[in-house]
Amino acid sequence: MNPSVITDNLIYFLVGPWPQGPLGGAALTVILTVLSAALSGVLGLVFGVLLSVLRGPWLAVLRLGLGLFRAIPVLMLIFWIYFLAPIAFGLDVPGVGSVVAALSLIGGAYLAHTVHAGIEALPRGQWAAASALGLSRRQTLWLVVAPQVLPRMAPSVVNQWIALTKDTSLAYVIGVAELSFVATQVSNRVMVYPAEIYLFVAVLYFILCAGFELAAGRLARRYRSLPA
Amino acid sequence: MTAPADEPPADVPVVIDIQGVSKWYGAFQVLNDCALSVRRGEVLVICGPSGSGKSTLLKTVNGLEAFQQGAVTVDGVRLDDPKVDLTRLRSRVGMVFQHFELFPHLTVMQNLTLAQVKVLGRSQAEAQARGLIYLERVGLIDHRDKRPAQLSGGQQQRVAIARALCMDPVVMLFDEPTSSLDPEMVAEVLDVMAGLAADGMTMICVTHEMGFARRVADRVVFMDEGRILDDAPAKAFFAEGGVRSPRADAFLNRLLRY
Ligand SMILES: Nc1ncnc2c1ncn2[C@@H]1O[C@H](COP(=O)(O)OP(=O)(O)OP(=O)(O)O)[C@@H](O)[C@H]1O
Ligand SMILES: [Mg+2]
């Protein structure tokens, strides 16, 4: 074991070439994760609600779209957005943007089904009671359904965000200098001690995921105790 | 119909008027040409075997169930009038469910104020004041800050009744309000309902509590296979050898055997 390979490159692992160059390393991994988690959360919520309220052909279209995004490997979608979007739409998407877009779409498609399942699991009588009191569907959704369903979903949402943290490592394929990419760079440069390097990187990922889990747990608890 | 109801004095206005209502689920007919009218202050009990369409009929009154034929008028407003604000109208029809359907994430008081504030536009203070009046009335004033899960079934159902009353309903609908309760809690809920009836509330109660029907109801309606077979004054319906259809007779005998 040679710890000096870690200590010598510690700053590089954590923030990449920053501040001389662009931000990278673990910091970029965190940014990718937080952005994708937030966006996939919004998409999941919107599409999940739509899955519960849409009927007929629109529902079929939404189901198909979500099914597609769940079927596409993350890697493939990152490639498509990064290389095909400029050709197809003349849209130049930067690497970070491509990764966030791909992870948000796929994460959102998974979350949509979690949200939908949560809404469906609520007894129909709750909707009926809210309607009988004169609440509109939208009021029922936000005042009655969401406060019951969202806290219950917290564990599976956290699971998905943790999976997301690890999926950000796929960004290396289009040269986004997040933690895995930076680790490979260092490993290639020094040529020895790959075990030390990748063990350290694994520990960093673990810390990130654990931190996420703690934060999400705290958030869920706060939401639960929120006065309506 | 075997026995038309004694018409109450004609100057008492009709609150609920159901005419020729039919409803199908695919090929299956749940409601078959149902007609019913309820005057202000009347207490109606609807009974009948499971699956006869009692809940479905009740839910047509507040627009929770759509129907294909016929007309329902609530307090002079036709439900199928395109100008009718259905959610607004629903707020004037109180409904109490078999499984209470309190909102578990809210306290008792919040359950009572939510729709008052969000639907009727009352201030929090106003809504709470009204909530206290009805909590007092159902005997649960000390429980206002509890969550529904901390209450017994009977207490939850009384809160649900108070919640509906807070909206100043023109009529109260009850769908088997005591059938998911332990026997010792049935009376406390029926007491509240009897009190409401005594105060002149217009009520339609789907229930198999025949003691309640006999004591409190003005009229009894018997349904079977989506049809209204009997619509009779309670006295006449329950009388020994009273006026009732053979099916209602058989139903009553089964119910009263034990
Ligand atoms: N969504 C639905 N689709 C198809 N059939 C339905 C649906 N809802 C109810 N039914 C059927 O309609 C019939 C009447 O139902 P309803 O709930 O009104 O009966 P009920 O008299 O209230 O019975 P219970 O005493 O069991 O509550 C039943 O046979 C039921 O199976
Ligand atoms: Mg029923």
Short mmCIF file of C-alpha atoms and ligand atoms in Angstrom, two decimals:
data_model
loop_
_atom_site.label_atom_id
_atom_site.label_comp_id
_atom_site.label_asym_id
_atom_site.label_seq_id
_atom_site.Cartn_x
_atom_site.Cartn_y
_atom_site.Cartn_z
CA MET A 1 0.00 0.00 0.00
CA ASN A 2 1.21 3.44 -0.90
CA PRO A 3 -0.88 6.25 0.51
CA SER A 4 1.24 8.99 -1.07
CA VAL A 5 -0.40 8.46 -4.47
CA ILE A 6 -3.64 9.54 -2.80
CA THR A 7 -2.31 12.43 -0.74
CA ASP A 8 -0.26 13.77 -3.67
CA ASN A 9 -3.32 13.86 -5.92
CA LEU A 10 -5.98 14.54 -3.30
CA ILE A 11 -6.93 17.99 -4.58
CA TYR A 12 -7.13 16.62 -8.12
CA PHE A 13 -9.45 13.79 -6.98
CA LEU A 14 -11.70 16.24 -5.20
CA VAL A 15 -11.97 19.16 -7.65
CA GLY A 16 -10.06 18.18 -10.81
CA PRO A 17 -7.93 20.86 -12.51
CA TRP A 18 -9.91 23.64 -10.75
CA PRO A 19 -9.23 26.56 -10.19
CA GLN A 20 -6.79 26.67 -13.15
CA GLY A 21 -9.14 24.60 -15.31
CA PRO A 22 -12.81 23.61 -15.13
CA LEU A 23 -14.23 22.03 -11.98
CA GLY A 24 -13.98 18.22 -11.96
CA GLY A 25 -13.45 15.19 -9.74
CA ALA A 26 -15.69 14.43 -6.78
CA ALA A 27 -17.09 17.97 -6.79
CA LEU A 28 -18.34 17.53 -10.36
CA THR A 29 -19.82 14.15 -9.43
CA VAL A 30 -21.76 15.86 -6.64
CA ILE A 31 -22.97 18.57 -9.00
CA LEU A 32 -24.03 16.04 -11.65
CA THR A 33 -25.85 14.01 -9.02
CA VAL A 34 -27.66 16.91 -7.38
CA LEU A 35 -28.73 18.41 -10.70
CA SER A 36 -29.93 15.06 -12.07
CA ALA A 37 -31.64 14.16 -8.80
CA ALA A 38 -33.51 17.46 -8.70
CA LEU A 39 -34.50 17.33 -12.37
CA SER A 40 -35.47 13.66 -12.29
CA GLY A 41 -37.50 14.41 -9.16
CA VAL A 42 -39.44 17.13 -10.94
CA LEU A 43 -39.92 14.99 -14.06
CA GLY A 44 -40.90 11.96 -11.97
CA LEU A 45 -43.46 13.95 -10.02
CA VAL A 46 -45.00 15.54 -13.10
CA PHE A 47 -45.09 12.34 -15.15
CA GLY A 48 -46.23 10.26 -12.17
CA VAL A 49 -49.17 12.58 -11.57
CA LEU A 50 -49.96 12.57 -15.29
CA LEU A 51 -49.94 8.74 -15.27
CA SER A 52 -52.66 8.93 -12.63
CA VAL A 53 -54.84 11.62 -14.18
CA LEU A 54 -54.49 11.15 -17.95
CA ARG A 55 -56.85 8.86 -19.84
CA GLY A 56 -57.02 7.38 -23.32
CA PRO A 57 -54.48 8.10 -26.08
CA TRP A 58 -52.45 10.63 -24.06
CA LEU A 59 -51.90 8.05 -21.37
CA ALA A 60 -50.76 5.52 -24.00
CA VAL A 61 -48.29 8.04 -25.44
CA LEU A 62 -46.90 8.83 -21.99
CA ARG A 63 -46.58 5.13 -21.12
CA LEU A 64 -44.73 4.47 -24.35
CA GLY A 65 -42.37 7.42 -23.81
CA LEU A 66 -41.57 6.39 -20.24
CA GLY A 67 -41.14 2.78 -21.33
CA LEU A 68 -38.60 3.86 -23.94
CA PHE A 69 -36.55 5.84 -21.46
CA ARG A 70 -36.52 2.93 -19.06
CA ALA A 71 -35.42 0.54 -21.80
CA ILE A 72 -32.51 2.63 -23.09
CA PRO A 73 -29.14 1.99 -21.40
CA VAL A 74 -27.88 5.15 -19.69
CA LEU A 75 -24.67 5.01 -21.72
CA MET A 76 -26.59 4.94 -24.98
CA LEU A 77 -28.74 7.92 -24.06
CA ILE A 78 -25.69 9.95 -23.04
CA PHE A 79 -24.14 9.18 -26.44
CA TRP A 80 -27.32 10.07 -28.28
CA ILE A 81 -27.79 13.39 -26.59
CA TYR A 82 -24.12 14.32 -26.90
CA PHE A 83 -23.49 13.22 -30.47
CA LEU A 84 -26.92 13.06 -32.13
CA ALA A 85 -28.62 16.18 -30.72
CA PRO A 86 -26.24 18.51 -32.59
CA ILE A 87 -26.86 16.61 -35.85
CA ALA A 88 -30.59 16.10 -35.42
CA PHE A 89 -31.60 19.44 -33.91
CA GLY A 90 -28.52 21.58 -34.51
CA LEU A 91 -28.36 21.74 -30.73
CA ASP A 92 -24.89 21.78 -29.24
CA VAL A 93 -25.25 20.17 -25.82
CA PRO A 94 -22.18 20.40 -23.58
CA GLY A 95 -20.94 17.21 -21.94
CA VAL A 96 -22.24 18.05 -18.48
CA GLY A 97 -25.62 19.00 -19.95
CA SER A 98 -25.83 15.73 -21.89
CA VAL A 99 -25.15 13.67 -18.80
CA VAL A 100 -27.64 15.57 -16.65
CA ALA A 101 -30.28 15.37 -19.37
CA ALA A 102 -29.80 11.62 -19.86
CA LEU A 103 -29.81 10.80 -16.14
CA SER A 104 -32.80 13.06 -15.47
CA LEU A 105 -34.88 11.55 -18.24
CA ILE A 106 -34.15 7.97 -17.24
CA GLY A 107 -34.37 8.67 -13.51
CA GLY A 108 -37.57 10.63 -14.09
CA ALA A 109 -39.09 7.73 -16.03
CA TYR A 110 -38.37 5.34 -13.15
CA LEU A 111 -39.59 7.81 -10.51
CA ALA A 112 -42.79 8.45 -12.47
CA HIS A 113 -43.80 4.85 -11.91
CA THR A 114 -42.93 5.05 -8.22
CA VAL A 115 -45.04 8.20 -7.85
CA HIS A 116 -47.88 6.65 -9.84
CA ALA A 117 -47.81 3.46 -7.76
CA GLY A 118 -47.85 5.54 -4.59
CA ILE A 119 -50.87 7.52 -5.75
CA GLU A 120 -52.72 4.36 -6.79
CA ALA A 121 -51.99 2.72 -3.45
CA LEU A 122 -53.97 5.41 -1.64
CA PRO A 123 -57.52 4.16 -0.93
CA ARG A 124 -60.02 5.48 -3.52
CA GLY A 125 -62.16 6.61 -0.62
CA GLN A 126 -59.72 9.44 0.09
CA TRP A 127 -60.40 10.89 -3.36
CA ALA A 128 -64.13 10.37 -2.89
CA ALA A 129 -64.08 12.08 0.52
CA ALA A 130 -62.16 15.05 -0.85
CA SER A 131 -64.52 15.34 -3.83
CA ALA A 132 -67.53 15.08 -1.57
CA LEU A 133 -66.21 18.08 0.38
CA GLY A 134 -65.98 20.05 -2.86
CA LEU A 135 -62.22 19.98 -3.28
CA SER A 136 -61.14 20.03 -6.93
CA ARG A 137 -58.93 17.30 -8.35
CA ARG A 138 -55.91 19.56 -8.21
CA GLN A 139 -56.59 20.56 -4.59
CA THR A 140 -57.09 16.91 -3.71
CA LEU A 141 -53.78 16.02 -5.32
CA TRP A 142 -51.76 18.65 -3.45
CA LEU A 143 -53.63 18.85 -0.15
CA VAL A 144 -54.69 15.25 0.40
CA VAL A 145 -52.80 12.85 -1.85
CA ALA A 146 -49.26 14.27 -2.02
CA PRO A 147 -48.77 14.75 1.74
CA GLN A 148 -49.70 11.10 2.29
CA VAL A 149 -47.91 9.60 -0.69
CA LEU A 150 -44.62 11.50 -0.88
CA PRO A 151 -43.20 10.67 2.56
CA ARG A 152 -44.06 7.01 2.02
CA MET A 153 -42.07 7.06 -1.21
CA ALA A 154 -38.94 8.48 0.39
CA PRO A 155 -37.02 5.19 0.73
CA SER A 156 -37.39 4.18 -2.90
CA VAL A 157 -36.57 7.70 -4.05
CA VAL A 158 -33.38 7.61 -2.01
CA ASN A 159 -32.51 4.28 -3.60
CA GLN A 160 -32.89 5.79 -7.02
CA TRP A 161 -30.77 8.78 -6.17
CA ILE A 162 -28.03 6.51 -4.92
CA ALA A 163 -28.15 4.58 -8.17
CA LEU A 164 -27.92 7.95 -9.88
CA THR A 165 -24.77 8.90 -7.98
CA LYS A 166 -23.08 5.81 -9.33
CA ASP A 167 -24.44 6.29 -12.86
CA THR A 168 -22.77 9.70 -13.07
CA SER A 169 -19.52 7.75 -13.51
CA LEU A 170 -20.72 6.94 -17.05
CA ALA A 171 -20.04 10.59 -17.90
CA TYR A 172 -16.41 9.63 -18.45
CA VAL A 173 -17.30 8.20 -21.89
CA ILE A 174 -17.80 11.69 -23.30
CA GLY A 175 -14.82 13.13 -21.44
CA VAL A 176 -16.64 14.80 -18.58
CA ALA A 177 -13.97 15.00 -15.87
CA GLU A 178 -15.98 13.66 -12.93
CA LEU A 179 -14.53 11.42 -10.21
CA SER A 180 -14.12 8.18 -12.22
CA PHE A 181 -12.62 10.02 -15.17
CA VAL A 182 -10.14 11.84 -12.96
CA ALA A 183 -9.24 8.60 -11.19
CA THR A 184 -8.52 6.90 -14.51
CA GLN A 185 -6.38 9.87 -15.55
CA VAL A 186 -4.30 9.66 -12.38
CA SER A 187 -4.01 5.90 -12.64
CA ASN A 188 -2.83 6.14 -16.25
CA ARG A 189 -0.35 8.86 -15.40
CA VAL A 190 1.35 7.14 -12.45
CA MET A 191 0.93 3.63 -13.96
CA VAL A 192 1.31 1.91 -10.56
CA TYR A 193 -0.96 1.63 -7.49
CA PRO A 194 -4.32 1.19 -9.30
CA ALA A 195 -5.61 -0.68 -6.23
CA GLU A 196 -4.98 2.27 -3.94
CA ILE A 197 -6.53 4.73 -6.36
CA TYR A 198 -9.71 2.78 -7.05
CA LEU A 199 -10.13 1.80 -3.43
CA PHE A 200 -9.97 5.47 -2.49
CA VAL A 201 -12.45 6.34 -5.22
CA ALA A 202 -14.80 3.64 -3.95
CA VAL A 203 -14.61 5.18 -0.47
CA LEU A 204 -15.44 8.59 -1.92
CA TYR A 205 -18.50 7.19 -3.70
CA PHE A 206 -19.58 5.52 -0.48
CA ILE A 207 -19.31 8.79 1.41
CA LEU A 208 -21.33 10.59 -1.24
CA CYS A 209 -24.09 7.99 -1.23
CA ALA A 210 -24.23 7.82 2.56
CA GLY A 211 -24.41 11.61 2.71
CA PHE A 212 -27.24 11.57 0.24
CA GLU A 213 -29.13 9.00 2.23
CA LEU A 214 -28.77 11.01 5.44
CA ALA A 215 -29.87 14.23 3.77
CA ALA A 216 -32.85 12.58 2.12
CA GLY A 217 -33.91 10.94 5.37
CA ARG A 218 -33.79 14.27 7.17
CA LEU A 219 -35.78 15.91 4.40
CA ALA A 220 -38.47 13.23 4.50
CA ARG A 221 -38.80 13.57 8.27
CA ARG A 222 -39.14 17.32 8.03
CA TYR A 223 -41.77 16.99 5.30
CA ARG A 224 -43.73 14.50 7.36
CA SER A 225 -43.90 16.79 10.38
CA LEU A 226 -44.76 19.82 8.29
CA PRO A 227 -48.08 21.34 9.38
CA ALA A 228 -50.53 21.25 6.51
CA MET B 1 -93.55 0.12 -5.99
CA THR B 2 -95.84 -1.56 -3.54
CA ALA B 3 -96.68 1.49 -1.48
CA PRO B 4 -96.38 5.12 -2.41
CA ALA B 5 -95.19 7.23 0.50
CA ASP B 6 -97.63 9.45 2.33
CA GLU B 7 -96.80 12.77 0.79
CA PRO B 8 -95.61 15.25 3.41
CA PRO B 9 -97.32 18.62 3.23
CA ALA B 10 -96.77 20.06 -0.22
CA ASP B 11 -95.40 23.33 1.09
CA VAL B 12 -92.23 21.63 2.35
CA PRO B 13 -89.70 22.05 -0.48
CA VAL B 14 -88.12 19.07 -2.19
CA VAL B 15 -84.36 19.03 -1.55
CA ILE B 16 -83.40 15.96 -3.56
CA ASP B 17 -85.25 14.85 -6.64
CA ILE B 18 -84.13 11.75 -8.51
CA GLN B 19 -86.05 10.89 -11.67
CA GLY B 20 -85.72 7.85 -13.89
CA VAL B 21 -82.05 7.37 -13.14
CA SER B 22 -80.37 4.41 -14.86
CA LYS B 23 -76.73 3.50 -14.92
CA TRP B 24 -74.78 0.77 -16.61
CA TYR B 25 -71.31 -0.65 -16.14
CA GLY B 26 -70.82 -2.03 -19.65
CA ALA B 27 -73.70 -4.44 -20.12
CA PHE B 28 -74.43 -4.66 -16.39
CA GLN B 29 -77.22 -2.38 -15.20
CA VAL B 30 -76.52 -1.08 -11.68
CA LEU B 31 -79.43 1.34 -11.46
CA ASN B 32 -82.74 0.67 -13.15
CA ASP B 33 -85.10 3.62 -13.53
CA CYS B 34 -84.76 4.86 -9.96
CA ALA B 35 -87.01 7.65 -8.74
CA LEU B 36 -86.91 9.24 -5.33
CA SER B 37 -87.67 12.58 -3.85
CA VAL B 38 -86.76 13.86 -0.43
CA ARG B 39 -88.30 16.88 1.23
CA ARG B 40 -86.57 19.19 3.64
CA GLY B 41 -86.23 17.63 7.07
CA GLU B 42 -87.08 14.12 5.91
CA VAL B 43 -84.99 11.17 7.03
CA LEU B 44 -84.76 8.36 4.53
CA VAL B 45 -83.28 4.93 5.14
CA ILE B 46 -82.21 2.89 2.14
CA CYS B 47 -81.69 -0.82 2.64
CA GLY B 48 -81.27 -3.83 0.43
CA PRO B 49 -78.97 -6.76 -0.28
CA SER B 50 -75.28 -6.29 -1.04
CA GLY B 51 -74.70 -5.20 -4.62
CA SER B 52 -78.24 -3.87 -5.06
CA GLY B 53 -76.93 -0.40 -5.99
CA LYS B 54 -77.48 1.52 -2.73
CA SER B 55 -74.06 3.16 -2.67
CA THR B 56 -74.24 3.93 -6.36
CA LEU B 57 -77.62 5.63 -6.00
CA LEU B 58 -76.38 7.64 -3.04
CA LYS B 59 -73.33 8.82 -4.96
CA THR B 60 -75.43 10.05 -7.87
CA VAL B 61 -76.83 12.67 -5.49
CA ASN B 62 -73.51 14.49 -5.11
CA GLY B 63 -72.26 13.75 -8.59
CA LEU B 64 -69.64 11.25 -7.44
CA GLU B 65 -71.21 8.71 -9.81
CA ALA B 66 -72.19 9.66 -13.32
CA PHE B 67 -75.31 8.07 -14.81
CA GLN B 68 -76.53 7.58 -18.36
CA GLN B 69 -80.25 8.27 -18.02
CA GLY B 70 -82.51 10.37 -15.88
CA ALA B 71 -82.09 13.53 -13.86
CA VAL B 72 -80.98 14.46 -10.36
CA THR B 73 -81.90 17.80 -8.85
CA VAL B 74 -80.31 19.02 -5.61
CA ASP B 75 -81.83 22.04 -3.91
CA GLY B 76 -83.33 23.17 -7.20
CA VAL B 77 -80.14 22.71 -9.24
CA ARG B 78 -79.96 20.04 -11.93
CA LEU B 79 -76.68 18.12 -11.83
CA ASP B 80 -76.45 17.78 -15.60
CA ASP B 81 -76.84 21.51 -16.18
CA PRO B 82 -73.58 22.45 -17.93
CA LYS B 83 -73.51 25.72 -15.99
CA VAL B 84 -73.45 23.90 -12.66
CA ASP B 85 -70.22 24.07 -10.70
CA LEU B 86 -70.14 20.44 -9.56
CA THR B 87 -67.42 20.87 -6.95
CA ARG B 88 -69.31 23.79 -5.45
CA LEU B 89 -72.52 21.81 -5.36
CA ARG B 90 -70.78 18.84 -3.77
CA SER B 91 -69.66 21.02 -0.92
CA ARG B 92 -73.35 21.54 -0.04
CA VAL B 93 -74.05 17.81 0.11
CA GLY B 94 -72.47 16.20 3.17
CA MET B 95 -71.30 12.62 2.82
CA VAL B 96 -70.24 10.13 5.45
CA PHE B 97 -68.49 6.94 4.38
CA GLN B 98 -68.31 3.42 5.72
CA HIS B 99 -64.57 3.73 6.31
CA PHE B 100 -64.68 7.33 7.65
CA GLU B 101 -62.10 8.58 5.13
CA LEU B 102 -60.65 11.17 7.45
CA PHE B 103 -57.39 12.63 6.15
CA PRO B 104 -54.77 10.78 8.23
CA HIS B 105 -52.01 13.38 7.81
CA LEU B 106 -54.13 16.13 9.35
CA THR B 107 -55.30 16.69 12.90
CA VAL B 108 -58.97 16.45 13.75
CA MET B 109 -59.32 20.25 13.60
CA GLN B 110 -57.43 20.46 10.30
CA ASN B 111 -59.76 17.81 8.89
CA LEU B 112 -62.67 20.08 9.78
CA THR B 113 -61.16 23.31 8.44
CA LEU B 114 -59.50 22.18 5.19
CA ALA B 115 -62.50 22.33 2.87
CA GLN B 116 -64.07 25.27 4.71
CA VAL B 117 -60.99 27.33 3.90
CA LYS B 118 -60.15 25.91 0.46
CA VAL B 119 -63.65 25.49 -0.93
CA LEU B 120 -65.87 27.97 0.90
CA GLY B 121 -63.11 30.56 1.30
CA ARG B 122 -63.63 31.02 5.03
CA SER B 123 -60.83 32.43 7.16
CA GLN B 124 -58.92 30.04 9.43
CA ALA B 125 -60.46 31.68 12.49
CA GLU B 126 -63.97 31.40 11.11
CA ALA B 127 -63.40 27.78 10.06
CA GLN B 128 -62.00 26.84 13.47
CA ALA B 129 -64.87 28.50 15.28
CA ARG B 130 -67.31 26.49 13.22
CA GLY B 131 -65.20 23.36 13.71
CA LEU B 132 -65.40 23.80 17.48
CA ILE B 133 -69.18 24.10 17.36
CA TYR B 134 -69.54 20.77 15.58
CA LEU B 135 -66.82 19.00 17.55
CA GLU B 136 -68.69 20.01 20.68
CA ARG B 137 -71.85 18.69 19.16
CA VAL B 138 -70.37 15.24 18.43
CA GLY B 139 -68.72 15.27 21.86
CA LEU B 140 -65.08 15.34 20.76
CA ILE B 141 -63.91 18.81 21.64
CA ASP B 142 -60.99 17.46 23.70
CA HIS B 143 -59.63 15.54 20.71
CA ARG B 144 -59.21 18.44 18.30
CA ASP B 145 -55.41 18.22 18.10
CA LYS B 146 -55.17 14.46 17.70
CA ARG B 147 -54.60 12.58 14.47
CA PRO B 148 -57.41 10.31 13.26
CA ALA B 149 -55.29 7.22 13.95
CA GLN B 150 -55.31 8.08 17.67
CA LEU B 151 -59.11 7.84 17.81
CA SER B 152 -61.43 4.84 18.01
CA GLY B 153 -63.58 3.95 15.01
CA GLY B 154 -66.67 5.47 16.56
CA GLN B 155 -64.83 8.68 17.36
CA GLN B 156 -63.42 8.84 13.82
CA GLN B 157 -66.88 8.49 12.34
CA ARG B 158 -68.19 11.26 14.59
CA VAL B 159 -65.35 13.50 13.39
CA ALA B 160 -66.31 12.61 9.81
CA ILE B 161 -69.89 13.67 10.54
CA ALA B 162 -68.66 16.94 12.06
CA ARG B 163 -66.44 17.51 9.02
CA ALA B 164 -69.44 17.22 6.72
CA LEU B 165 -71.60 19.45 8.92
CA CYS B 166 -69.00 22.23 8.86
CA MET B 167 -69.87 22.79 5.19
CA ASP B 168 -73.48 23.77 6.01
CA PRO B 169 -74.95 20.95 3.90
CA VAL B 170 -78.53 21.02 2.63
CA VAL B 171 -78.60 17.24 2.97
CA MET B 172 -76.46 14.59 4.65
CA LEU B 173 -75.74 11.28 2.93
CA PHE B 174 -74.63 8.30 5.02
CA ASP B 175 -73.27 5.16 3.36
CA GLU B 176 -73.31 2.36 5.93
CA PRO B 177 -71.78 4.65 8.57
CA THR B 178 -71.72 1.98 11.28
CA SER B 179 -70.98 -1.22 9.39
CA SER B 180 -67.22 -1.13 9.92
CA LEU B 181 -67.54 -0.33 13.63
CA ASP B 182 -67.19 -2.62 16.60
CA PRO B 183 -70.66 -3.24 18.05
CA GLU B 184 -70.07 -1.16 21.18
CA MET B 185 -69.35 1.91 19.04
CA VAL B 186 -72.39 1.71 16.81
CA ALA B 187 -74.69 3.45 19.29
CA GLU B 188 -72.54 6.55 19.74
CA VAL B 189 -72.64 7.18 16.00
CA LEU B 190 -76.36 6.43 15.67
CA ASP B 191 -77.00 8.78 18.61
CA VAL B 192 -75.32 11.62 16.76
CA MET B 193 -77.35 10.80 13.65
CA ALA B 194 -80.60 10.64 15.59
CA GLY B 195 -79.75 14.03 17.10
CA LEU B 196 -79.26 15.50 13.65
CA ALA B 197 -82.57 14.07 12.50
CA ALA B 198 -84.31 15.56 15.53
CA ASP B 199 -82.85 18.95 14.64
CA GLY B 200 -84.47 18.76 11.23
CA MET B 201 -81.51 17.80 9.05
CA THR B 202 -82.46 16.22 5.74
CA MET B 203 -80.81 12.80 5.64
CA ILE B 204 -80.45 9.80 3.36
CA CYS B 205 -78.93 6.86 5.22
CA VAL B 206 -77.90 3.58 3.66
CA THR B 207 -77.91 1.32 6.69
CA HIS B 208 -78.96 -2.08 7.92
CA GLU B 209 -79.55 -0.80 11.44
CA MET B 210 -83.27 -1.57 11.46
CA GLY B 211 -83.70 -0.30 15.00
CA PHE B 212 -82.46 3.08 13.87
CA ALA B 213 -84.68 2.96 10.77
CA ARG B 214 -87.72 2.15 12.85
CA ARG B 215 -87.08 4.88 15.41
CA VAL B 216 -85.63 7.70 13.33
CA ALA B 217 -86.56 7.28 9.66
CA ASP B 218 -89.61 8.89 8.11
CA ARG B 219 -89.43 6.65 5.07
CA VAL B 220 -87.77 3.38 4.17
CA VAL B 221 -86.61 2.56 0.67
CA PHE B 222 -85.80 -1.02 -0.28
CA MET B 223 -83.59 -1.72 -3.30
CA ASP B 224 -82.85 -4.92 -5.12
CA GLU B 225 -80.90 -5.46 -8.36
CA GLY B 226 -80.75 -1.76 -9.10
CA ARG B 227 -84.47 -1.12 -8.64
CA ILE B 228 -86.37 0.68 -5.94
CA LEU B 229 -88.93 -1.92 -4.94
CA ASP B 230 -90.33 -0.23 -1.84
CA ASP B 231 -90.69 3.39 -0.81
CA ALA B 232 -92.92 3.52 2.24
CA PRO B 233 -93.41 5.40 5.50
CA ALA B 234 -91.30 3.69 8.14
CA LYS B 235 -94.32 2.84 10.28
CA ALA B 236 -96.11 1.12 7.44
CA PHE B 237 -92.96 -0.65 6.25
CA PHE B 238 -92.15 -2.17 9.63
CA ALA B 239 -95.68 -2.94 10.76
CA GLU B 240 -96.58 -6.58 11.33
CA GLY B 241 -97.81 -7.70 7.91
CA GLY B 242 -96.89 -4.22 6.72
CA VAL B 243 -96.87 -2.94 3.18
CA ARG B 244 -93.74 -4.28 1.56
CA SER B 245 -92.67 -6.22 -1.48
CA PRO B 246 -92.08 -9.97 -1.09
CA ARG B 247 -88.34 -9.41 -1.55
CA ALA B 248 -88.25 -6.75 1.13
CA ASP B 249 -90.19 -9.10 3.35
CA ALA B 250 -87.65 -11.89 2.82
CA PHE B 251 -84.79 -9.46 3.30
CA LEU B 252 -86.24 -8.15 6.56
CA ASN B 253 -86.84 -11.65 7.85
CA ARG B 254 -83.25 -12.64 7.16
CA LEU B 255 -82.01 -9.48 8.83
CA LEU B 256 -84.18 -9.84 11.92
CA ARG B 257 -83.75 -13.58 12.38
CA TYR B 258 -80.97 -13.17 14.97
N1 LIG C 1 -66.72 0.35 -11.06
C1 LIG C 1 -67.57 -0.68 -11.20
N2 LIG C 1 -67.52 -1.46 -12.30
C2 LIG C 1 -68.36 -2.48 -12.45
N3 LIG C 1 -69.31 -2.82 -11.56
C3 LIG C 1 -69.41 -2.09 -10.44
C4 LIG C 1 -68.54 -0.98 -10.19
N4 LIG C 1 -68.89 -0.44 -9.00
C5 LIG C 1 -69.91 -1.17 -8.53
N5 LIG C 1 -70.23 -2.17 -9.39
C6 LIG C 1 -71.30 -3.14 -9.22
O1 LIG C 1 -72.50 -2.43 -9.09
C7 LIG C 1 -73.36 -3.11 -8.18
C8 LIG C 1 -73.88 -2.14 -7.16
O2 LIG C 1 -72.83 -1.68 -6.34
P1 LIG C 1 -73.11 -0.83 -5.04
O3 LIG C 1 -71.80 -0.60 -4.40
O4 LIG C 1 -73.93 0.35 -5.38
O5 LIG C 1 -73.97 -1.83 -4.17
P2 LIG C 1 -74.45 -1.70 -2.68
O6 LIG C 1 -75.90 -1.90 -2.67
O7 LIG C 1 -73.91 -0.44 -2.08
O8 LIG C 1 -73.76 -2.95 -1.98
P3 LIG C 1 -73.08 -3.10 -0.56
O9 LIG C 1 -74.16 -3.38 0.41
O10 LIG C 1 -72.18 -4.30 -0.73
O11 LIG C 1 -72.33 -1.84 -0.27
C9 LIG C 1 -72.56 -4.26 -7.58
O12 LIG C 1 -72.97 -5.45 -8.18
C10 LIG C 1 -71.14 -3.94 -7.94
O13 LIG C 1 -70.43 -5.12 -8.16
MG MG C 2 -72.47 0.02 -0.61
#
